[in-house]
Amino acid sequence: MSEELQTIEGSKKEQYKTLIPQLKALIEGEDDVVANLSNIAAALRQTFGFFWVGFYLVKNDELVLGPFQGDIACTRIQKGKGVCGTAWANETSIIVPNVNQFQGHIACSSQSQSEIVVPIIKDGKVRSVIDVDSKELDDFDEIDQVYLEELAKILSDLF
Ligand code: SME
């Protein structure tokens, strides 16, 4: 894998379509989870300029902050708490158009306005979640969900 990430001008869908194969190639031949998730977070930030993008990892029955790009964030989240803990408990992706209207939202940054969380599931168990935050309201839709879920499937092999 070359060290250069190819990014294109175009629709969000086209950008994801260009990005996903590169992310696959990026983690090929490397089995270290932290190394891979770090590069994935960087590649997502580099491509889309996300305000915050990163991973929480399931450890001893709680979510613990993993590799991310963005401002400092809360380190531990309990199952069922916040958007991340709810996505974990429900084993589904969650799009939150307005975080102020999500009961129990955990505000790591007061600047965050909308959010998407996608669980990474292996052998029927959630191992991690992908969390992306935006400073804009209603910034995520089913295109993000479809492609981040595709990414989550690829990353499940790391666990
Ligand atoms: N807002 C998340 C917490 C993680 S930060 O956004 C990075 C939540 O409610 O689970």
PDB file of C-alpha atoms and ligand atoms in Angstrom:
ATOM      1  CA  MET A   1       0.000   0.000   0.000  1.00  0.00           C
ATOM      2  CA  SER A   2       1.383   3.369  -0.965  1.00  0.00           C
ATOM      3  CA  GLU A   3       1.537   5.969   1.785  1.00  0.00           C
ATOM      4  CA  GLU A   4      -0.522   8.410  -0.272  1.00  0.00           C
ATOM      5  CA  LEU A   5      -4.267   8.428   0.189  1.00  0.00           C
ATOM      6  CA  GLN A   6      -6.099   9.208  -3.049  1.00  0.00           C
ATOM      7  CA  THR A   7      -8.993  11.572  -2.466  1.00  0.00           C
ATOM      8  CA  ILE A   8     -11.356  12.784  -5.174  1.00  0.00           C
ATOM      9  CA  GLU A   9     -13.712  15.669  -5.723  1.00  0.00           C
ATOM     10  CA  GLY A  10     -17.227  14.363  -6.019  1.00  0.00           C
ATOM     11  CA  SER A  11     -20.283  13.241  -4.144  1.00  0.00           C
ATOM     12  CA  LYS A  12     -20.000  11.701  -0.700  1.00  0.00           C
ATOM     13  CA  LYS A  13     -20.941   8.332  -2.207  1.00  0.00           C
ATOM     14  CA  GLU A  14     -18.147   8.590  -4.792  1.00  0.00           C
ATOM     15  CA  GLN A  15     -15.696   9.563  -2.083  1.00  0.00           C
ATOM     16  CA  TYR A  16     -16.628   6.531   0.037  1.00  0.00           C
ATOM     17  CA  LYS A  17     -16.382   4.292  -3.047  1.00  0.00           C
ATOM     18  CA  THR A  18     -12.861   5.540  -3.695  1.00  0.00           C
ATOM     19  CA  LEU A  19     -11.901   5.336  -0.044  1.00  0.00           C
ATOM     20  CA  ILE A  20     -13.108   1.870   1.034  1.00  0.00           C
ATOM     21  CA  PRO A  21     -10.793  -0.193  -1.244  1.00  0.00           C
ATOM     22  CA  GLN A  22      -7.869   1.949  -0.089  1.00  0.00           C
ATOM     23  CA  LEU A  23      -8.766   1.304   3.547  1.00  0.00           C
ATOM     24  CA  LYS A  24      -8.866  -2.420   2.795  1.00  0.00           C
ATOM     25  CA  ALA A  25      -5.411  -2.213   1.241  1.00  0.00           C
ATOM     26  CA  LEU A  26      -4.180  -0.079   4.124  1.00  0.00           C
ATOM     27  CA  ILE A  27      -4.826  -2.782   6.713  1.00  0.00           C
ATOM     28  CA  GLU A  28      -3.763  -5.713   4.542  1.00  0.00           C
ATOM     29  CA  GLY A  29      -0.665  -7.387   5.901  1.00  0.00           C
ATOM     30  CA  GLU A  30      -0.906  -5.616   9.276  1.00  0.00           C
ATOM     31  CA  ASP A  31      -2.686  -7.349  12.120  1.00  0.00           C
ATOM     32  CA  ASP A  32      -2.131  -4.819  14.908  1.00  0.00           C
ATOM     33  CA  VAL A  33      -5.512  -3.384  15.870  1.00  0.00           C
ATOM     34  CA  VAL A  34      -4.257  -0.031  17.200  1.00  0.00           C
ATOM     35  CA  ALA A  35      -2.018   0.590  14.178  1.00  0.00           C
ATOM     36  CA  ASN A  36      -4.848  -0.171  11.769  1.00  0.00           C
ATOM     37  CA  LEU A  37      -7.586   1.761  13.561  1.00  0.00           C
ATOM     38  CA  SER A  38      -5.242   4.752  13.855  1.00  0.00           C
ATOM     39  CA  ASN A  39      -4.696   4.843  10.110  1.00  0.00           C
ATOM     40  CA  ILE A  40      -8.393   4.324   9.395  1.00  0.00           C
ATOM     41  CA  ALA A  41      -9.344   7.253  11.656  1.00  0.00           C
ATOM     42  CA  ALA A  42      -6.732   9.417   9.916  1.00  0.00           C
ATOM     43  CA  ALA A  43      -7.898   8.385   6.438  1.00  0.00           C
ATOM     44  CA  LEU A  44     -11.538   9.165   7.274  1.00  0.00           C
ATOM     45  CA  ARG A  45     -10.582  12.565   8.674  1.00  0.00           C
ATOM     46  CA  GLN A  46      -8.319  13.280   5.701  1.00  0.00           C
ATOM     47  CA  THR A  47     -11.065  12.412   3.212  1.00  0.00           C
ATOM     48  CA  PHE A  48     -14.105  14.027   4.803  1.00  0.00           C
ATOM     49  CA  GLY A  49     -12.647  16.541   7.256  1.00  0.00           C
ATOM     50  CA  PHE A  50     -14.805  15.111  10.037  1.00  0.00           C
ATOM     51  CA  PHE A  51     -14.793  17.155  13.264  1.00  0.00           C
ATOM     52  CA  TRP A  52     -14.199  13.994  15.322  1.00  0.00           C
ATOM     53  CA  VAL A  53     -13.765  10.433  14.121  1.00  0.00           C
ATOM     54  CA  GLY A  54     -12.575   7.477  16.099  1.00  0.00           C
ATOM     55  CA  PHE A  55     -13.139   4.182  17.813  1.00  0.00           C
ATOM     56  CA  TYR A  56     -14.259   2.993  21.208  1.00  0.00           C
ATOM     57  CA  LEU A  57     -13.211  -0.576  22.046  1.00  0.00           C
ATOM     58  CA  VAL A  58     -15.167  -3.021  24.221  1.00  0.00           C
ATOM     59  CA  LYS A  59     -12.906  -3.907  27.171  1.00  0.00           C
ATOM     60  CA  ASN A  60     -14.140  -5.579  30.372  1.00  0.00           C
ATOM     61  CA  ASP A  61     -17.735  -4.763  29.568  1.00  0.00           C
ATOM     62  CA  GLU A  62     -17.279  -1.064  28.921  1.00  0.00           C
ATOM     63  CA  LEU A  63     -16.284   1.054  25.941  1.00  0.00           C
ATOM     64  CA  VAL A  64     -12.792   2.487  26.197  1.00  0.00           C
ATOM     65  CA  LEU A  65     -11.482   5.263  23.948  1.00  0.00           C
ATOM     66  CA  GLY A  66      -9.337   3.960  21.105  1.00  0.00           C
ATOM     67  CA  PRO A  67      -7.546   5.575  18.161  1.00  0.00           C
ATOM     68  CA  PHE A  68      -9.191   8.801  17.005  1.00  0.00           C
ATOM     69  CA  GLN A  69      -8.681  12.109  15.224  1.00  0.00           C
ATOM     70  CA  GLY A  70     -10.042  15.254  16.811  1.00  0.00           C
ATOM     71  CA  ASP A  71     -10.289  16.916  20.188  1.00  0.00           C
ATOM     72  CA  ILE A  72      -9.762  15.015  23.440  1.00  0.00           C
ATOM     73  CA  ALA A  73     -12.749  12.855  24.336  1.00  0.00           C
ATOM     74  CA  CYS A  74     -14.376  10.913  27.184  1.00  0.00           C
ATOM     75  CA  THR A  75     -12.374   7.778  27.897  1.00  0.00           C
ATOM     76  CA  ARG A  76     -15.019   5.327  29.138  1.00  0.00           C
ATOM     77  CA  ILE A  77     -18.672   4.763  28.230  1.00  0.00           C
ATOM     78  CA  GLN A  78     -20.972   2.219  29.882  1.00  0.00           C
ATOM     79  CA  LYS A  79     -23.195  -0.150  27.926  1.00  0.00           C
ATOM     80  CA  GLY A  80     -26.522   1.529  27.120  1.00  0.00           C
ATOM     81  CA  LYS A  81     -25.160   5.028  27.848  1.00  0.00           C
ATOM     82  CA  GLY A  82     -24.877   7.799  25.271  1.00  0.00           C
ATOM     83  CA  VAL A  83     -25.074   7.174  21.555  1.00  0.00           C
ATOM     84  CA  CYS A  84     -22.064   4.844  21.582  1.00  0.00           C
ATOM     85  CA  GLY A  85     -23.284   2.729  24.493  1.00  0.00           C
ATOM     86  CA  THR A  86     -26.761   2.532  22.951  1.00  0.00           C
ATOM     87  CA  ALA A  87     -25.399   1.406  19.564  1.00  0.00           C
ATOM     88  CA  TRP A  88     -23.426  -1.250  21.456  1.00  0.00           C
ATOM     89  CA  ALA A  89     -26.419  -2.428  23.521  1.00  0.00           C
ATOM     90  CA  ASN A  90     -28.768  -2.476  20.507  1.00  0.00           C
ATOM     91  CA  GLU A  91     -26.109  -3.833  18.120  1.00  0.00           C
ATOM     92  CA  THR A  92     -27.250  -1.362  15.463  1.00  0.00           C
ATOM     93  CA  SER A  93     -26.038   1.816  13.840  1.00  0.00           C
ATOM     94  CA  ILE A  94     -27.501   5.070  15.117  1.00  0.00           C
ATOM     95  CA  ILE A  95     -27.746   8.368  13.259  1.00  0.00           C
ATOM     96  CA  VAL A  96     -28.403  11.350  15.521  1.00  0.00           C
ATOM     97  CA  PRO A  97     -29.364  14.453  13.485  1.00  0.00           C
ATOM     98  CA  ASN A  98     -29.347  16.672  16.584  1.00  0.00           C
ATOM     99  CA  VAL A  99     -27.399  15.476  19.617  1.00  0.00           C
ATOM    100  CA  ASN A 100     -29.315  17.889  21.880  1.00  0.00           C
ATOM    101  CA  GLN A 101     -32.422  15.839  21.219  1.00  0.00           C
ATOM    102  CA  PHE A 102     -30.863  12.455  21.997  1.00  0.00           C
ATOM    103  CA  GLN A 103     -31.750  11.451  25.542  1.00  0.00           C
ATOM    104  CA  GLY A 104     -28.526  10.672  27.419  1.00  0.00           C
ATOM    105  CA  HIS A 105     -26.156  11.944  24.738  1.00  0.00           C
ATOM    106  CA  ILE A 106     -22.626  12.243  26.154  1.00  0.00           C
ATOM    107  CA  ALA A 107     -21.203  15.605  25.140  1.00  0.00           C
ATOM    108  CA  CYS A 108     -17.452  15.115  24.827  1.00  0.00           C
ATOM    109  CA  SER A 109     -17.398  18.415  22.978  1.00  0.00           C
ATOM    110  CA  SER A 110     -20.038  21.123  23.164  1.00  0.00           C
ATOM    111  CA  GLN A 111     -19.300  21.836  19.488  1.00  0.00           C
ATOM    112  CA  SER A 112     -20.650  18.500  18.320  1.00  0.00           C
ATOM    113  CA  GLN A 113     -24.147  18.830  16.802  1.00  0.00           C
ATOM    114  CA  SER A 114     -24.817  15.555  14.988  1.00  0.00           C
ATOM    115  CA  GLU A 115     -23.338  12.105  15.156  1.00  0.00           C
ATOM    116  CA  ILE A 116     -23.289   8.607  13.667  1.00  0.00           C
ATOM    117  CA  VAL A 117     -22.204   5.475  15.526  1.00  0.00           C
ATOM    118  CA  VAL A 118     -21.698   2.101  13.837  1.00  0.00           C
ATOM    119  CA  PRO A 119     -20.890  -1.076  15.762  1.00  0.00           C
ATOM    120  CA  ILE A 120     -18.153  -3.477  14.682  1.00  0.00           C
ATOM    121  CA  ILE A 121     -19.490  -6.978  15.276  1.00  0.00           C
ATOM    122  CA  LYS A 122     -17.545 -10.246  15.186  1.00  0.00           C
ATOM    123  CA  ASP A 123     -19.069 -13.656  15.941  1.00  0.00           C
ATOM    124  CA  GLY A 124     -22.277 -11.966  17.106  1.00  0.00           C
ATOM    125  CA  LYS A 125     -20.514  -9.724  19.648  1.00  0.00           C
ATOM    126  CA  VAL A 126     -19.849  -5.997  19.449  1.00  0.00           C
ATOM    127  CA  ARG A 127     -16.062  -5.478  19.671  1.00  0.00           C
ATOM    128  CA  SER A 128     -15.867  -1.761  18.981  1.00  0.00           C
ATOM    129  CA  VAL A 129     -17.858   1.166  17.634  1.00  0.00           C
ATOM    130  CA  ILE A 130     -16.985   3.720  14.978  1.00  0.00           C
ATOM    131  CA  ASP A 131     -18.042   7.193  16.134  1.00  0.00           C
ATOM    132  CA  VAL A 132     -18.177  10.254  13.877  1.00  0.00           C
ATOM    133  CA  ASP A 133     -19.203  13.707  15.090  1.00  0.00           C
ATOM    134  CA  SER A 134     -20.005  16.865  13.160  1.00  0.00           C
ATOM    135  CA  LYS A 135     -20.249  20.531  14.099  1.00  0.00           C
ATOM    136  CA  GLU A 136     -23.232  20.768  11.703  1.00  0.00           C
ATOM    137  CA  LEU A 137     -26.754  19.599  12.462  1.00  0.00           C
ATOM    138  CA  ASP A 138     -28.079  16.676  10.399  1.00  0.00           C
ATOM    139  CA  ASP A 139     -24.734  15.947   8.758  1.00  0.00           C
ATOM    140  CA  PHE A 140     -25.058  12.149   8.421  1.00  0.00           C
ATOM    141  CA  ASP A 141     -27.417  10.041   6.333  1.00  0.00           C
ATOM    142  CA  GLU A 142     -27.892   6.520   5.001  1.00  0.00           C
ATOM    143  CA  ILE A 143     -24.900   6.911   2.654  1.00  0.00           C
ATOM    144  CA  ASP A 144     -22.622   7.294   5.694  1.00  0.00           C
ATOM    145  CA  GLN A 145     -24.395   4.391   7.348  1.00  0.00           C
ATOM    146  CA  VAL A 146     -24.059   2.041   4.356  1.00  0.00           C
ATOM    147  CA  TYR A 147     -20.350   2.716   3.824  1.00  0.00           C
ATOM    148  CA  LEU A 148     -19.361   2.880   7.493  1.00  0.00           C
ATOM    149  CA  GLU A 149     -21.165  -0.451   7.974  1.00  0.00           C
ATOM    150  CA  GLU A 150     -19.172  -1.854   5.038  1.00  0.00           C
ATOM    151  CA  LEU A 151     -16.030  -0.576   6.748  1.00  0.00           C
ATOM    152  CA  ALA A 152     -17.137  -2.087  10.072  1.00  0.00           C
ATOM    153  CA  LYS A 153     -17.488  -5.472   8.347  1.00  0.00           C
ATOM    154  CA  ILE A 154     -13.958  -5.202   6.959  1.00  0.00           C
ATOM    155  CA  LEU A 155     -12.579  -4.156  10.360  1.00  0.00           C
ATOM    156  CA  SER A 156     -14.336  -7.005  12.213  1.00  0.00           C
ATOM    157  CA  ASP A 157     -11.559  -9.291  10.903  1.00  0.00           C
ATOM    158  CA  LEU A 158      -9.108  -7.451  13.168  1.00  0.00           C
ATOM    159  CA  PHE A 159     -10.832  -8.655  16.335  1.00  0.00           C
TER     160      PHE A 159
HETATM  161  N1  SME B   1     -21.231  11.517  21.984  1.00  0.00           N
HETATM  162  C1  SME B   1     -20.844  10.177  22.279  1.00  0.00           C
HETATM  163  C2  SME B   1     -19.614  10.120  23.151  1.00  0.00           C
HETATM  164  C3  SME B   1     -18.343  10.027  22.412  1.00  0.00           C
HETATM  165  S1  SME B   1     -17.831  11.502  21.761  1.00  0.00           S
HETATM  166  O1  SME B   1     -18.827  12.042  20.842  1.00  0.00           O
HETATM  167  C4  SME B   1     -16.371  11.388  21.008  1.00  0.00           C
HETATM  168  C5  SME B   1     -21.991   9.431  22.932  1.00  0.00           C
HETATM  169  O2  SME B   1     -23.009  10.030  23.281  1.00  0.00           O
HETATM  170  O3  SME B   1     -21.856   8.221  23.106  1.00  0.00           O
END
